[in-house]
mmCIF file of C-alpha atoms in Angstrom:
data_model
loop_
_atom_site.group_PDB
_atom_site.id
_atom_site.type_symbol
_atom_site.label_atom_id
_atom_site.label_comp_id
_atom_site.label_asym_id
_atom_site.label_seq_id
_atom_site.Cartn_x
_atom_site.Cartn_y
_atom_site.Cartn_z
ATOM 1 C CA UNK A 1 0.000 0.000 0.000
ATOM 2 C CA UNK A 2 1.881 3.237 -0.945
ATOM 3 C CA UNK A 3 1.870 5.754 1.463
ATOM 4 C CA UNK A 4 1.630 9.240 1.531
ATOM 5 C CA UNK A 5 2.933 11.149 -1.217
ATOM 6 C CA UNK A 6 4.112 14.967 -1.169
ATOM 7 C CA UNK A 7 5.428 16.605 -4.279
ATOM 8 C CA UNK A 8 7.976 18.440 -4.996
ATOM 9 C CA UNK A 9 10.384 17.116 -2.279
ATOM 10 C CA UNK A 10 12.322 20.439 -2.766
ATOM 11 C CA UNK A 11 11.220 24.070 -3.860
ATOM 12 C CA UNK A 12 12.859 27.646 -4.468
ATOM 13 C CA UNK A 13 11.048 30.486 -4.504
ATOM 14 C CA UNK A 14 11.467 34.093 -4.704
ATOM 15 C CA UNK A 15 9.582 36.321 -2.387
ATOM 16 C CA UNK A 16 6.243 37.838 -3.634
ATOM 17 C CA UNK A 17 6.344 34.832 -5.711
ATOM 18 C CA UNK A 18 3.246 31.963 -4.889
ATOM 19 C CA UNK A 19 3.604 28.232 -4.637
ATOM 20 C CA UNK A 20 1.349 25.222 -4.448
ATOM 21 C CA UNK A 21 2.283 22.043 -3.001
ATOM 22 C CA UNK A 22 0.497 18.560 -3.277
ATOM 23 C CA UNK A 23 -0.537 15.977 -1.292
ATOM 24 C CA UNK A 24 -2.048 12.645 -2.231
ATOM 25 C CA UNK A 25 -3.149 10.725 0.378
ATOM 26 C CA UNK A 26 -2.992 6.702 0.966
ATOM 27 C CA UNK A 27 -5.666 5.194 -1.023
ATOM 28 C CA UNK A 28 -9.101 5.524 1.138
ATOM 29 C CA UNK A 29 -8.393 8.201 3.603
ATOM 30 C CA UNK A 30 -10.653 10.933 2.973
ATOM 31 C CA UNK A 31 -8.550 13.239 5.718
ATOM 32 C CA UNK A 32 -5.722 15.559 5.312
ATOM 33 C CA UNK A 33 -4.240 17.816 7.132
ATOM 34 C CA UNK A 34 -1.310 20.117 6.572
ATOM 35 C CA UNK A 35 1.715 21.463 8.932
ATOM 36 C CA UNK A 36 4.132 23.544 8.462
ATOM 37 C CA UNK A 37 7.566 22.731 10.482
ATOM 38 C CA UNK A 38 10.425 25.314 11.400
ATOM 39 C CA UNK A 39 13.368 25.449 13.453
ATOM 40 C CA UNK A 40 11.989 28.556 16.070
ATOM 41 C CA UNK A 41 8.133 27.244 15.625
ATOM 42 C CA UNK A 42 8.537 23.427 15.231
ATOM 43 C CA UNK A 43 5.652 21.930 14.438
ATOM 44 C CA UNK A 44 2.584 24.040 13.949
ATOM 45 C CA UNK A 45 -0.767 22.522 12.182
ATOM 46 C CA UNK A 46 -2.402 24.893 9.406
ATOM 47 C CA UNK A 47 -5.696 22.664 8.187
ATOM 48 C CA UNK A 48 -7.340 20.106 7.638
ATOM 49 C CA UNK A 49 -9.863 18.619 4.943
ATOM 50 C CA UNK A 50 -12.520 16.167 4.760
ATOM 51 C CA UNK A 51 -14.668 14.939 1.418
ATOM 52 C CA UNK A 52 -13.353 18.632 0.102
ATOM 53 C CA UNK A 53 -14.630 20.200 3.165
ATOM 54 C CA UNK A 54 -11.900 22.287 5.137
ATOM 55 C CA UNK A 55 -12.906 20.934 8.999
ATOM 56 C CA UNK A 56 -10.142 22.610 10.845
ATOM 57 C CA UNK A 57 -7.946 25.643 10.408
ATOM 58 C CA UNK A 58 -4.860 26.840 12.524
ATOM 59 C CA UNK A 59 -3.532 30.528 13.094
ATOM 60 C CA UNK A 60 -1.963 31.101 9.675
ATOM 61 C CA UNK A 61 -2.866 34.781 7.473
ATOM 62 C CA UNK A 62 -4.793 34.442 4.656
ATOM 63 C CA UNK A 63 -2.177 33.944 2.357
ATOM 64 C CA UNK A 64 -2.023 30.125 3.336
ATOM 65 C CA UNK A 65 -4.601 28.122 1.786
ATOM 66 C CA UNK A 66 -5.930 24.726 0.223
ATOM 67 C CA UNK A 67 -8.399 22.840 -0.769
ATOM 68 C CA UNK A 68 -9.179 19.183 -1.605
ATOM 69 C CA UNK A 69 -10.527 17.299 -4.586
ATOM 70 C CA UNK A 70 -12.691 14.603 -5.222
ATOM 71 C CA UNK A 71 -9.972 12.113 -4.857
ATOM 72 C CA UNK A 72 -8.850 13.238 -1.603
ATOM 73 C CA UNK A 73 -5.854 14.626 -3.417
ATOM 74 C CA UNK A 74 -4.443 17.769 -1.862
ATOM 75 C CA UNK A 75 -3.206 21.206 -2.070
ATOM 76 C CA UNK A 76 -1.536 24.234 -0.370
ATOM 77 C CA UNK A 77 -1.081 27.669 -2.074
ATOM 78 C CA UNK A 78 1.019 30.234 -0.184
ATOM 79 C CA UNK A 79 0.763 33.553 -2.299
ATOM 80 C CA UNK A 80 3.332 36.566 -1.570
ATOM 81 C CA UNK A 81 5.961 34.517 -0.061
ATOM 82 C CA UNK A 82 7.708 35.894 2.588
ATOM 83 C CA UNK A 83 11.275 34.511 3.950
ATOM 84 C CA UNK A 84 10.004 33.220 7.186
ATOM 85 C CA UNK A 85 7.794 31.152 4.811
ATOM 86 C CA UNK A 86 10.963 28.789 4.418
ATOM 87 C CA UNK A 87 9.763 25.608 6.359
ATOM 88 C CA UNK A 88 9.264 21.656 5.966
ATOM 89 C CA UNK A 89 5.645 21.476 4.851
ATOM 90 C CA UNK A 90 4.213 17.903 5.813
ATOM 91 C CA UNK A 91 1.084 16.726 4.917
ATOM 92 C CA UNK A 92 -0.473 13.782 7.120
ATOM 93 C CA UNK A 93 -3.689 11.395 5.694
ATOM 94 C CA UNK A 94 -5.940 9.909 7.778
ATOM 95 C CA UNK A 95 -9.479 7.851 7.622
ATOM 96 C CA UNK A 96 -10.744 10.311 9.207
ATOM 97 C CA UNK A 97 -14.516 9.104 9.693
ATOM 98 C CA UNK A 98 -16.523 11.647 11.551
ATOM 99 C CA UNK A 99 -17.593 10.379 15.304
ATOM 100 C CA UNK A 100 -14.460 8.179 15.407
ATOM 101 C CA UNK A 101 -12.257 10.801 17.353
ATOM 102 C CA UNK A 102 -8.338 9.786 16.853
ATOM 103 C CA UNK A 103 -8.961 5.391 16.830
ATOM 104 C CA UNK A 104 -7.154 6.392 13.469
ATOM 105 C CA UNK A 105 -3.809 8.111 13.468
ATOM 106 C CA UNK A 106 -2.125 10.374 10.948
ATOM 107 C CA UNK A 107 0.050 9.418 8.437
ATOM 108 C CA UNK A 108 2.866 11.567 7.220
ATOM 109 C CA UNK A 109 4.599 11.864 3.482
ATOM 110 C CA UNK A 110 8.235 13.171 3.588
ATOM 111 C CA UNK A 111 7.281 16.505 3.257
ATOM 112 C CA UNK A 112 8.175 19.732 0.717
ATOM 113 C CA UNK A 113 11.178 21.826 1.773
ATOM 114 C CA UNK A 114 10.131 25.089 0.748
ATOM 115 C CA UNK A 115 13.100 27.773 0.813
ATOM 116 C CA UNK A 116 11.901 31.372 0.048
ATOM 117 C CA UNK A 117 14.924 33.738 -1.053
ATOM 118 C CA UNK B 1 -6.512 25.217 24.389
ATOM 119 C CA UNK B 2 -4.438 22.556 24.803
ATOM 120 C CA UNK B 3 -0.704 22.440 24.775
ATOM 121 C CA UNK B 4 2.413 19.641 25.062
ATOM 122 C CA UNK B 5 5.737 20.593 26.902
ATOM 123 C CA UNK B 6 8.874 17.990 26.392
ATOM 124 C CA UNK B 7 11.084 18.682 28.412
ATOM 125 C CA UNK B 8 14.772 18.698 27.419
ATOM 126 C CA UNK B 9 15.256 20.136 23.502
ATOM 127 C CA UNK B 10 18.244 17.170 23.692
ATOM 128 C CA UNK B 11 18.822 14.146 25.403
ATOM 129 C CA UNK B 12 22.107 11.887 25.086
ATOM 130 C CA UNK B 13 22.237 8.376 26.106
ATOM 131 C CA UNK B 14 24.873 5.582 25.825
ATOM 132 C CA UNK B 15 23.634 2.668 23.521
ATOM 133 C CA UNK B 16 22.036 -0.307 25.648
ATOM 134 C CA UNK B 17 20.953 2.314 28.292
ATOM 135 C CA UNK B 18 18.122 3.121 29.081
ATOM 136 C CA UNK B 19 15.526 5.903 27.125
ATOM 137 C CA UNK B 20 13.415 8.358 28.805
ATOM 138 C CA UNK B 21 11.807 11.463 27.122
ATOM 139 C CA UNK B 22 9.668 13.574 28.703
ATOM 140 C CA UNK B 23 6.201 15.123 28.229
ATOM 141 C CA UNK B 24 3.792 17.035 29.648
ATOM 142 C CA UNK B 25 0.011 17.699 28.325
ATOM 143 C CA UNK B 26 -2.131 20.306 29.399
ATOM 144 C CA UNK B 27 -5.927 19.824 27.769
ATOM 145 C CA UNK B 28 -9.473 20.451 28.550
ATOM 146 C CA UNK B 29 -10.692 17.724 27.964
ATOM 147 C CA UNK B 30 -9.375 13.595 28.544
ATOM 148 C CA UNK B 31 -6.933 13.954 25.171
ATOM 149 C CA UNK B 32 -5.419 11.306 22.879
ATOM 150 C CA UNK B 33 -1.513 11.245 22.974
ATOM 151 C CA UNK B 34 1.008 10.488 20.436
ATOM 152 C CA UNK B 35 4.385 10.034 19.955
ATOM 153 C CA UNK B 36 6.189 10.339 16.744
ATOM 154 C CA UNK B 37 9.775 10.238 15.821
ATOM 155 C CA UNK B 38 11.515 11.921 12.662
ATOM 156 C CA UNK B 39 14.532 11.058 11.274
ATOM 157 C CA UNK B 40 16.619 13.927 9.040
ATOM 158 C CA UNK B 41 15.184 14.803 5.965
ATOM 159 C CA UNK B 42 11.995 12.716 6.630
ATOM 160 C CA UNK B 43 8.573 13.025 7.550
ATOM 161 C CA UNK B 44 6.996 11.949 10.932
ATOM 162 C CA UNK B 45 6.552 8.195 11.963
ATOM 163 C CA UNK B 46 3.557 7.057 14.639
ATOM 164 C CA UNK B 47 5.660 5.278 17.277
ATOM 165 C CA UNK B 48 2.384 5.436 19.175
ATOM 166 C CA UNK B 49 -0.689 6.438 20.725
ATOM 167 C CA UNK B 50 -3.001 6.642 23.755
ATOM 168 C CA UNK B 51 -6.569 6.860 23.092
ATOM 169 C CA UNK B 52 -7.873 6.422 26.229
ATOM 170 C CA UNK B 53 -7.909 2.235 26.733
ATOM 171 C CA UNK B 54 -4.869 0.506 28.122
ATOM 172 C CA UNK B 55 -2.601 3.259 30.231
ATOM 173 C CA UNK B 56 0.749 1.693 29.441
ATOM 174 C CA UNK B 57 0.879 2.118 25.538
ATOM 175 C CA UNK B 58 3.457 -0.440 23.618
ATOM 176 C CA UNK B 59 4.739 1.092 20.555
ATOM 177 C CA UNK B 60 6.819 -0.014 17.739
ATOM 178 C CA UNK B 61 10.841 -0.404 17.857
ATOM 179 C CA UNK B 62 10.225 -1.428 21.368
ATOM 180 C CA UNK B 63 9.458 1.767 23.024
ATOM 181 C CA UNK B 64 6.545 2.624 25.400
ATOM 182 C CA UNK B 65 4.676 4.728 27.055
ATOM 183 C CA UNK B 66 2.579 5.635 30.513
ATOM 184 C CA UNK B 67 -0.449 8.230 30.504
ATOM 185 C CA UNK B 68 -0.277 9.134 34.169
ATOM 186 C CA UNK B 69 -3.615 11.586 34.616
ATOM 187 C CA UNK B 70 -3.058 12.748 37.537
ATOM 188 C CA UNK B 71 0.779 13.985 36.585
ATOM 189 C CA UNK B 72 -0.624 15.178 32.939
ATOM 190 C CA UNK B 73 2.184 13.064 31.932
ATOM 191 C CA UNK B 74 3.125 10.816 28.824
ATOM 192 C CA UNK B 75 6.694 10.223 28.668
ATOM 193 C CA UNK B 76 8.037 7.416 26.757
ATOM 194 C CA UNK B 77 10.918 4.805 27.661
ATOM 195 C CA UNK B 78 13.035 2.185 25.846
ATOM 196 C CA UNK B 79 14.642 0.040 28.390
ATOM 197 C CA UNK B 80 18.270 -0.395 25.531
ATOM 198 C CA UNK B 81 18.914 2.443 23.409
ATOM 199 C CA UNK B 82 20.035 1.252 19.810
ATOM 200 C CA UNK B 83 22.284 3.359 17.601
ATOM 201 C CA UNK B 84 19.329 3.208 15.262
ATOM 202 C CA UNK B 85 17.283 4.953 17.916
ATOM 203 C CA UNK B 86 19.104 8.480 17.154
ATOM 204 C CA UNK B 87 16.425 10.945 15.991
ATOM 205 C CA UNK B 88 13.885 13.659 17.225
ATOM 206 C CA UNK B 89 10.677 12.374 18.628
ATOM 207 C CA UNK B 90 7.692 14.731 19.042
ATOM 208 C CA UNK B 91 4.677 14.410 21.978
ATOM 209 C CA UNK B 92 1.508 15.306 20.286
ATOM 210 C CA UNK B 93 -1.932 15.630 21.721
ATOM 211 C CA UNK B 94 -5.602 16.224 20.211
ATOM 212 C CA UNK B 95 -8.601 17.083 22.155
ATOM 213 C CA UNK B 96 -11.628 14.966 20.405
ATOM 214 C CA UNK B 97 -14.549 15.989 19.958
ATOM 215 C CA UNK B 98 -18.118 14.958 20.911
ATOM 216 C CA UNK B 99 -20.499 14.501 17.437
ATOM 217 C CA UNK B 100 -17.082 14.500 14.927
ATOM 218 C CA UNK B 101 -13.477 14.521 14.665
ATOM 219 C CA UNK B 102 -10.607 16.351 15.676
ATOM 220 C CA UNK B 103 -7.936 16.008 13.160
ATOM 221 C CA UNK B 104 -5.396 18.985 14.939
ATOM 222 C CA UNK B 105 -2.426 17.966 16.264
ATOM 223 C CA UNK B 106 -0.649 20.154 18.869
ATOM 224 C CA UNK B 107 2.973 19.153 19.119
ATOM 225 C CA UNK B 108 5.632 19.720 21.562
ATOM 226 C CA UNK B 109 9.360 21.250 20.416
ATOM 227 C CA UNK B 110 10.950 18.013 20.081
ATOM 228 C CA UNK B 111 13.491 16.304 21.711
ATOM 229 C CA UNK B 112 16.459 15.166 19.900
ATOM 230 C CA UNK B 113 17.846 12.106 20.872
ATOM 231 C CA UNK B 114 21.741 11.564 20.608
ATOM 232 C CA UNK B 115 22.751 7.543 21.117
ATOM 233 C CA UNK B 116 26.791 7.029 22.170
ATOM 234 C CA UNK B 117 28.837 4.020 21.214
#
């Protein structure tokens, strides 16, 4: 069963530029969620989507956003990239039933190293 | 809100001693714990998780760990450190909720983990 899958692995931007990242999840979870990971913020969790429904959202600006397709397949778009946007983004699949709570856990792709110069 | 303190950003051990990393919870609600470990360049692997059944919680590689409520505690233990067992590992908790799911991860700073010969 292949697991999850992030593309690119690596990315360079220039600031003001925009960027989307993808996500496809293993086959049959209909959850993902995003995170973005830095060295002064670690691990901080910016959303998460369910049947193309964004459930959950974290304390990011507006220019962070995604959305989900029909497959479960994901995206992130950051528009008017800033430096501190630099960060491991990690995407994390999940069944994600609603009324189930956490009996499922999150599984995590390798993530997109975004560097913004 | 809920929140996840490890203490010790860095913990060194000789191999074939034993493992303890620490963390603390603080939630509103009885949470679901995780642990994960990362290894450079990698995403995040489930060592795992407390979702409020058995208190001592066997994970994979041979580490474990003990949700002690009344300490707000989860830290996890290896009773032989391998050299394989060099990483950062990450506490994680998420509050579920009643009528749906709670896909949000809060995660604690890490605590790399340095093995000796």
């Amino acid at each position: 069963k292949a697991g999850v899958t992030q593309t690119p692995r690596y990315l360079i931007k220039t600031r003001g530029q925009q960027v989307t990242l993808s996500c496809s999840p293993i086959s049959g979870h209909r959850s993902v969620s995003w995170y973005q990971q830095t060295p002064g913020q670690g691990l901080q969790f910016l959303f998460e989507y369910f049947s193309e429904t964004q459930r959950n959202k974290g304390n990011f600006p507006g220019r962070f956003s995604g959305r989900q397709f029909s497959n479960s397949r994901s995206e992130m778009n950051v528009s008017t990239l800033e430096l501190g946007d630099s960060a491991l983004y990690l995407c994390a699949s999940s069944l994600g039933v609603p009324g189930q709570g956490m009996n499922t856990e999150a599984f995590f792709g390798q993530g997109t190293r975004l560097t913004v110069v | 809100a809920q929140s996840v303190t490890q203490l010790g950003s860095h913990v060194s051990v000789s191999e074939g001693a034993l493992v303890l990393l620490r963390c603390n919870y603080s939630s509103s609600v009885p949470p679901y714990l995780f642990w994960y470990v990362q290894y450079p360049n990698q995403g995040l692997q489930l060592l795992l998780k407390y979702t409020s059944a058995a208190t001592l919680v066997k994970g994979i590689n041979g580490f474990e760990a003990e949700f002690k409520k009344s300490e707000t505690s989860f830290h996890l233990t290896k009773p032989s450190a391998h050299m394989s067992d060099a990483a950062e590992y990450f506490c994680a908790v998420s509050e579920p909720k009643s009528g749906g799911s709670n896909y949000k991860l809060t995660f604690g700073k890490g605590t790399l983990l340095t093995v000796n010969p």
